[in-house]
Amino acid sequence: MILPQEFKNRMKKLLGDEYAAFEASYANEIHKALRINALKAEGDILAHMPFSLTPVPWAENGYYYAACDAPGKHPYHDAGLYYIQEPSAMAPAEYLDAAPGDKILDLCAAPGGKSTQIAAKMKGMGILIANEIHPVRAKILSENIERMGVCNAIVTNEAPQRLAEFFRGYFDKILVDAPCSGEGMFRKHDAASGEWSMDNINLCARRQDEILACAADMLRPGGRLVYSTCTFAPEENEGSVSRMIRQFPEFEIVSVRKTDEMTDGIKGIIEQEAERIGHAVRLFPHRLRGEGHFLAVLQKRSGFSGSYGRCETETGIPEKSCAEWLRFSGENLKEIPKGIYCAYGDQLYLLPENAPLLRGLKAIRPGLHLGMNKKNRFEPSHALALYLKKEDACRCLDLPSEGMEITAYLSGQAIPSDGAKGWHLVTTDGYGIGWGKLSGGMMKNHYPKGLRKRLS
């Protein structure tokens, strides 16, 4: 790989005697990892994983997998049992300390790795707003949240400035994994080094300042903000944090525990650097099995008094307007999920309780998609199947993950089956993966056409 000379000169100043090891790391293998989805995985799931897994030191459920493994092709991936994620990228969400009942914003959320990591720690309780400004990437974000069985997430497609108009002082915790120059991904994406320039770094830094200003307004006093990038550029890392604290003195950098592989934020490289900038965290590829990353944890002073608008609560539609759904759930589910019903045309969604009013916002996934009304009957969504556990459904068809039937199902074929007529939750090794409707000894396949796999 050919690195830009100006980039190399700057990294030599940053790293000193470590630079040779840093440059040599570009010839090393790329480390691959997955994160087990705690919303679905139960018991000793590792014993059943058909891969060679070793722990990622800084991520609770993160594991490296071997180069010979192909987890993206296994049915467990389709069932949302794990998310394939770059190892260093697992660090920021860990430092957010998400917990059940929190109100959390992932401001730059696509493709969804960090959002689904946060959601797993929330255990379906609280409100997670996952936002992405680019429509195509927002759709990918929504699909990943669906695959991982997240029920309490609202996916929005808005500019940060627009969200700030609605949510002043609303969130307990905010993650800003900011768009950046991507220097930390040079090893993964060769083309990125060819596009490198100081002009782009300065452009990214200005954009980061704007995003952080919006995040500062949306965090409640006493709240926690994690800022992260996948670049080495001080202007976008220590610089962005320092500029934010100068603009918003009610924020301070929090001291956090670092693993042995991590290093402190680098002092003395940015003019007017923030006090305690050394508490920030850097991940360098020559020191660990992962790519380059930066993060800093900030807290908004509890005594800070700001003027905050009141965020109204969504009321949704009454249960009497959901007759088809209630009939379906009464016949097919052992317990009806709780929340706020919202209708968008013939589509029915379930928002988490106490969800904020979404009127005026582009919400492309307003909570859990339950399904749609079709001529006085209800058809359940794929999202609902991925959310449910086998014990939630009245009838299940389990297909072993290593068998031929699950391959046939994922390709869209009907499956011969005995049992009661009607809807069945299709599972693989007990994990929900889709729907089937049994009639006349054949399970009609309701796996979405856009997700079906070609038989080799």
XYZ file of C-alpha atoms in Angstrom:
456
model
C 0.000 0.000 0.000
C 1.270 3.472 -0.904
C 0.599 5.935 1.911
C 0.504 9.704 1.208
C 3.823 11.264 2.153
C 2.218 14.102 4.105
C 0.239 11.532 6.072
C 3.426 9.571 6.830
C 5.245 12.699 7.972
C 2.461 13.572 10.378
C 2.216 10.023 11.766
C 5.981 10.016 12.421
C 5.529 13.107 14.589
C 2.589 11.552 16.410
C 4.161 8.143 17.044
C 7.897 8.799 17.239
C 9.755 5.515 17.812
C 6.558 3.516 17.198
C 6.159 4.727 13.622
C 8.103 1.845 12.055
C 5.821 -0.691 13.724
C 2.784 1.344 12.657
C 3.809 1.396 8.992
C 4.719 -2.298 9.075
C 1.212 -3.108 10.367
C -0.223 -2.303 6.926
C 1.277 -5.571 5.678
C -0.495 -7.594 8.374
C -3.731 -9.504 7.932
C -7.020 -7.728 8.471
C -8.644 -8.958 11.667
C -12.287 -9.955 11.387
C -14.801 -10.155 14.196
C -18.443 -10.579 15.074
C -20.498 -9.470 18.021
C -22.958 -11.900 19.593
C -26.466 -10.418 19.813
C -27.461 -10.603 23.477
C -31.090 -9.874 22.546
C -31.311 -13.332 20.976
C -28.434 -15.511 22.124
C -29.174 -17.383 25.317
C -27.299 -19.888 27.446
C -23.957 -21.188 26.233
C -24.356 -19.918 22.682
C -20.592 -20.038 22.059
C -20.642 -23.819 22.404
C -23.045 -23.976 19.472
C -21.281 -21.492 17.214
C -19.662 -23.319 14.268
C -16.715 -20.920 14.178
C -13.347 -20.550 15.882
C -13.894 -17.586 18.220
C -11.545 -15.664 20.523
C -12.597 -12.640 22.620
C -12.122 -9.009 21.588
C -10.637 -7.475 24.783
C -12.671 -4.256 24.789
C -16.104 -5.600 23.765
C -18.317 -7.674 26.053
C -19.733 -9.879 23.292
C -17.100 -9.330 20.609
C -15.150 -12.241 19.126
C -12.527 -12.606 16.428
C -13.215 -15.363 13.943
C -10.767 -17.295 11.794
C -10.020 -16.443 8.177
C -11.466 -19.803 7.100
C -14.843 -19.038 8.716
C -17.728 -17.538 6.736
C -20.257 -16.314 9.327
C -22.014 -14.097 6.789
C -23.193 -17.186 4.905
C -24.513 -19.093 7.914
C -28.253 -19.151 8.801
C -27.380 -17.697 12.207
C -26.505 -14.447 10.423
C -29.947 -14.324 8.796
C -31.512 -15.006 12.201
C -29.631 -12.059 13.724
C -27.594 -14.015 16.247
C -24.570 -11.842 15.572
C -23.394 -8.734 13.751
C -20.166 -8.838 11.729
C -18.231 -5.794 12.890
C -14.695 -4.411 12.717
C -13.123 -5.087 16.161
C -12.009 -1.530 16.985
C -15.426 -0.194 15.978
C -16.931 -2.092 18.927
C -15.197 0.179 21.452
C -17.257 3.422 21.329
C -20.629 1.827 22.146
C -19.066 -0.029 25.086
C -18.018 3.298 26.596
C -21.521 4.754 26.219
C -22.656 2.534 29.144
C -26.135 2.035 27.698
C -28.661 0.545 30.130
C -32.320 -0.547 30.107
C -34.685 2.421 30.317
C -32.266 4.995 28.865
C -33.222 7.505 26.188
C -30.345 7.229 23.695
C -29.468 8.832 20.372
C -27.037 7.333 17.870
C -26.655 10.425 15.734
C -24.638 9.079 12.765
C -25.815 5.496 12.949
C -25.476 3.682 9.596
C -24.848 0.892 8.882
C -26.016 -0.075 12.375
C -23.223 -1.900 14.168
C -23.088 0.522 17.072
C -26.874 1.016 17.215
C -27.499 -2.706 17.529
C -24.712 -2.958 20.106
C -26.414 -0.230 22.151
C -29.821 -1.882 21.706
C -28.534 -5.194 23.066
C -27.474 -3.455 26.285
C -30.883 -1.760 26.578
C -32.634 -5.176 26.545
C -35.711 -3.832 24.782
C -36.378 -1.173 27.455
C -36.108 2.555 26.876
C -35.955 4.529 23.644
C -33.216 4.367 21.030
C -33.276 6.820 18.145
C -30.878 5.755 15.394
C -30.385 8.537 12.863
C -28.723 8.627 9.465
C -28.749 11.659 7.187
C -28.232 9.742 3.900
C -31.448 7.980 2.740
C -29.783 4.892 1.199
C -27.643 4.331 4.281
C -30.671 4.946 6.517
C -32.437 2.063 4.768
C -29.464 -0.239 5.428
C -29.480 0.890 9.065
C -33.170 0.013 9.350
C -32.611 -3.426 7.825
C -29.828 -4.244 10.283
C -31.889 -3.127 13.270
C -34.688 -5.366 12.004
C -32.383 -8.370 11.532
C -31.097 -8.070 15.081
C -34.609 -8.161 16.530
C -34.576 -4.691 18.085
C -38.033 -3.592 19.269
C -37.380 -0.190 20.891
C -35.548 1.631 18.084
C -36.834 4.493 15.945
C -34.841 5.017 12.742
C -34.850 8.597 11.477
C -33.468 10.133 8.291
C -32.727 13.696 9.354
C -29.951 16.261 9.555
C -28.615 16.711 13.107
C -29.802 20.323 13.076
C -33.354 19.164 12.421
C -33.277 16.674 15.299
C -31.938 19.373 17.612
C -35.112 21.402 16.972
C -37.185 18.541 18.431
C -35.031 17.085 21.205
C -33.330 19.818 23.231
C -32.117 18.289 26.495
C -34.008 15.048 25.841
C -31.399 12.268 25.734
C -29.597 10.581 28.603
C -26.803 9.390 26.318
C -25.638 10.248 22.810
C -23.163 8.522 20.517
C -21.560 10.626 17.789
C -19.563 8.293 15.551
C -18.764 11.147 13.232
C -18.162 11.114 9.470
C -14.407 11.508 9.120
C -11.447 11.245 6.752
C -11.209 7.504 7.446
C -7.460 7.233 7.909
C -7.951 4.327 10.287
C -9.511 2.284 7.479
C -6.647 2.626 4.942
C -5.718 -1.016 5.500
C -9.283 -2.185 4.845
C -10.004 0.165 1.952
C -7.044 0.827 -0.315
C -8.869 3.524 -2.270
C -9.213 5.664 0.860
C -5.484 6.465 0.956
C -5.624 7.725 -2.628
C -8.417 10.145 -1.701
C -6.586 11.547 1.336
C -5.954 15.287 1.595
C -5.607 17.938 4.283
C -8.475 19.814 2.629
C -10.752 16.831 3.319
C -9.538 16.596 6.919
C -10.366 20.262 7.479
C -13.755 19.807 5.811
C -14.513 16.835 8.079
C -13.416 18.791 11.156
C -15.833 21.626 10.337
C -18.651 19.119 9.813
C -17.824 17.434 13.125
C -18.041 20.779 14.935
C -21.555 21.287 13.562
C -22.664 17.776 14.541
C -21.239 18.045 18.058
C -22.977 21.387 18.589
C -26.303 19.706 17.823
C -25.488 16.784 20.112
C -24.581 19.174 22.942
C -28.045 20.753 22.744
C -29.832 17.390 22.787
C -28.092 15.930 25.855
C -29.685 16.431 29.265
C -27.654 17.870 32.151
C -25.678 15.024 33.709
C -25.862 13.068 30.451
C -23.045 11.172 28.736
C -21.740 11.731 25.201
C -19.258 9.508 23.369
C -17.497 11.016 20.367
C -15.616 8.694 18.033
C -13.947 8.553 14.631
C -12.019 6.033 12.551
C -9.218 8.467 11.723
C -5.812 9.358 13.195
C -6.038 13.074 12.299
C -5.620 15.218 15.444
C -7.739 17.950 13.858
C -10.705 15.545 13.874
C -9.973 13.860 17.195
C -8.380 15.803 20.033
C -9.102 18.942 18.001
C -12.837 18.328 17.629
C -13.206 17.516 21.327
C -11.203 20.567 22.370
C -13.196 22.921 20.140
C -16.448 21.500 21.495
C -15.435 22.090 25.113
C -14.393 25.664 24.318
C -17.822 26.254 22.772
C -19.713 24.348 25.482
C -17.811 24.722 28.782
C -20.528 22.756 30.594
C -18.862 19.614 29.166
C -15.822 17.837 30.554
C -13.825 14.807 29.433
C -14.393 11.768 31.630
C -11.570 9.503 32.749
C -12.240 5.937 31.606
C -10.574 2.586 32.045
C -8.483 1.544 29.067
C -7.414 -1.941 28.057
C -3.706 -2.674 27.728
C -3.948 -2.322 23.944
C -5.256 1.264 24.078
C -3.314 4.504 24.403
C -4.180 7.929 25.808
C -5.286 10.905 23.787
C -2.194 12.674 22.481
C -1.279 15.917 24.245
C 0.545 18.907 22.829
C -0.508 18.517 19.198
C -3.528 20.835 19.115
C -3.557 24.525 20.007
C -5.736 25.309 23.017
C -6.281 21.637 23.727
C -8.926 20.753 26.271
C -8.005 20.028 29.844
C -7.805 16.257 30.446
C -7.496 15.487 26.716
C -5.251 12.598 27.750
C -8.380 10.834 29.042
C -9.422 10.280 25.419
C -8.733 6.855 23.906
C -6.728 5.962 20.810
C -6.558 2.572 19.116
C -3.601 2.030 16.789
C -3.363 -1.013 14.478
C 0.228 -1.808 15.445
C -0.811 -2.211 19.085
C -3.918 -4.361 18.695
C -5.892 -6.698 16.447
C -8.030 -4.065 14.792
C -8.003 -0.854 12.776
C -7.457 2.748 13.843
C -10.024 4.444 16.077
C -10.407 7.364 18.472
C -12.988 8.041 21.170
C -13.607 10.423 24.023
C -16.255 10.257 26.742
C -17.778 13.577 27.773
C -20.279 14.494 30.468
C -22.588 17.480 30.662
C -22.420 19.115 34.071
C -25.454 18.230 36.197
C -25.877 21.740 37.558
C -25.942 23.284 34.107
C -29.162 25.223 33.527
C -30.311 25.520 29.944
C -33.618 26.370 28.347
C -35.091 23.169 26.950
C -38.241 22.609 24.986
C -40.735 19.999 26.141
C -40.808 16.869 23.962
C -44.366 15.624 23.567
C -45.193 11.937 23.887
C -46.638 9.874 21.040
C -50.206 8.727 21.690
C -50.667 6.469 18.664
C -53.987 4.894 17.705
C -56.476 3.061 19.945
C -56.561 -0.731 20.181
C -59.998 -0.819 18.566
C -58.319 0.334 15.350
C -56.051 -2.749 15.419
C -58.706 -5.456 15.262
C -56.962 -7.578 12.620
C -53.673 -7.491 14.512
C -55.317 -8.359 17.802
C -57.085 -11.265 16.141
C -53.831 -12.508 14.612
C -51.821 -12.128 17.821
C -54.550 -13.786 19.883
C -54.492 -16.827 17.597
C -50.732 -17.068 17.019
C -48.841 -15.493 19.916
C -48.798 -16.497 23.572
C -48.442 -12.879 24.664
C -49.117 -9.603 22.856
C -46.116 -7.200 22.782
C -46.666 -3.972 24.734
C -46.277 -0.485 23.331
C -47.947 2.282 21.330
C -49.693 1.332 18.102
C -49.006 3.554 15.101
C -50.459 3.109 11.622
C -48.798 4.271 8.417
C -51.290 3.465 5.689
C -51.984 -0.258 6.005
C -48.722 -0.863 7.935
C -48.847 -1.266 11.716
C -45.925 -0.442 14.015
C -45.370 -0.714 17.754
C -43.520 2.193 19.325
C -41.849 1.838 22.731
C -43.847 3.236 25.638
C -43.289 6.970 26.244
C -41.901 7.380 22.730
C -41.522 10.998 21.593
C -43.968 12.532 19.146
C -42.641 11.866 15.632
C -44.895 14.233 13.698
C -42.732 16.368 11.402
C -39.791 13.956 11.419
C -38.768 11.504 8.708
C -39.091 8.280 10.677
C -38.441 5.396 8.297
C -38.827 2.784 11.028
C -41.142 3.979 13.817
C -40.512 1.144 16.244
C -41.196 -2.545 15.651
C -42.965 -3.314 12.370
C -45.782 -5.705 13.261
C -47.185 -6.265 9.773
C -49.919 -5.083 7.449
C -53.668 -5.278 7.044
C -54.784 -7.131 3.917
C -58.511 -7.361 3.110
C -59.739 -8.006 6.649
C -56.772 -10.177 7.588
C -53.379 -9.446 9.097
C -50.060 -10.524 7.574
C -47.164 -10.508 10.045
C -43.909 -8.789 9.133
C -40.475 -10.339 8.815
C -39.354 -7.925 11.560
C -41.843 -9.502 13.955
C -40.496 -12.991 13.241
C -36.951 -11.803 13.959
C -38.069 -10.182 17.203
C -39.970 -13.194 18.549
C -38.484 -16.098 20.471
C -39.703 -19.631 19.867
C -41.564 -19.667 23.192
C -43.541 -16.567 22.117
C -45.285 -18.337 19.224
C -48.127 -20.829 19.454
C -46.730 -22.901 16.562
C -43.145 -23.285 15.367
C -41.313 -25.161 12.648
C -37.674 -25.660 13.619
C -35.143 -26.284 10.839
C -31.607 -27.343 11.887
C -28.992 -24.798 10.836
C -26.817 -27.445 9.162
C -29.668 -29.160 7.310
C -30.931 -28.921 3.753
C -34.388 -27.669 4.772
C -33.136 -24.328 6.121
C -31.241 -23.789 2.866
C -34.442 -24.499 0.944
C -36.434 -22.170 3.189
C -33.971 -19.289 2.795
C -34.159 -19.702 -0.974
C -37.948 -19.315 -0.891
C -39.080 -22.908 -1.287
C -42.137 -24.440 0.385
C -41.341 -27.019 3.100
C -43.284 -30.296 3.599
C -44.579 -30.306 7.166
C -47.178 -31.803 9.475
C -49.066 -29.862 12.089
C -51.892 -27.449 12.659
C -53.074 -25.281 9.824
C -52.082 -21.604 9.949
C -49.128 -19.343 10.706
C -45.929 -20.873 12.099
C -42.815 -19.108 13.320
C -39.948 -20.701 11.392
C -36.840 -21.112 13.531
C -33.346 -22.463 13.031
C -31.962 -24.270 16.066
C -34.725 -22.493 17.987
C -34.006 -18.940 16.759
C -36.690 -17.040 14.838
C -35.832 -16.502 11.179
C -39.148 -15.996 9.344
C -42.760 -17.016 8.821
C -44.500 -19.899 7.134
C -48.171 -20.695 6.659
C -49.124 -24.361 6.808
C -51.900 -25.827 4.683
C -52.348 -29.295 3.184
C -49.044 -30.660 4.493
C -46.951 -27.852 2.927
C -45.479 -24.855 4.673
C -45.938 -21.905 2.325
C -42.811 -19.774 2.401
C -43.146 -16.166 3.601
C -39.418 -15.377 3.692
C -39.039 -11.942 2.007
C -38.246 -12.185 -1.689
C -35.543 -9.532 -1.446
C -33.616 -11.618 1.109
C -33.871 -15.005 -0.574
C -30.671 -16.803 -1.478
C -29.841 -18.525 -4.709
C -29.223 -22.235 -4.479
C -25.727 -23.098 -5.695
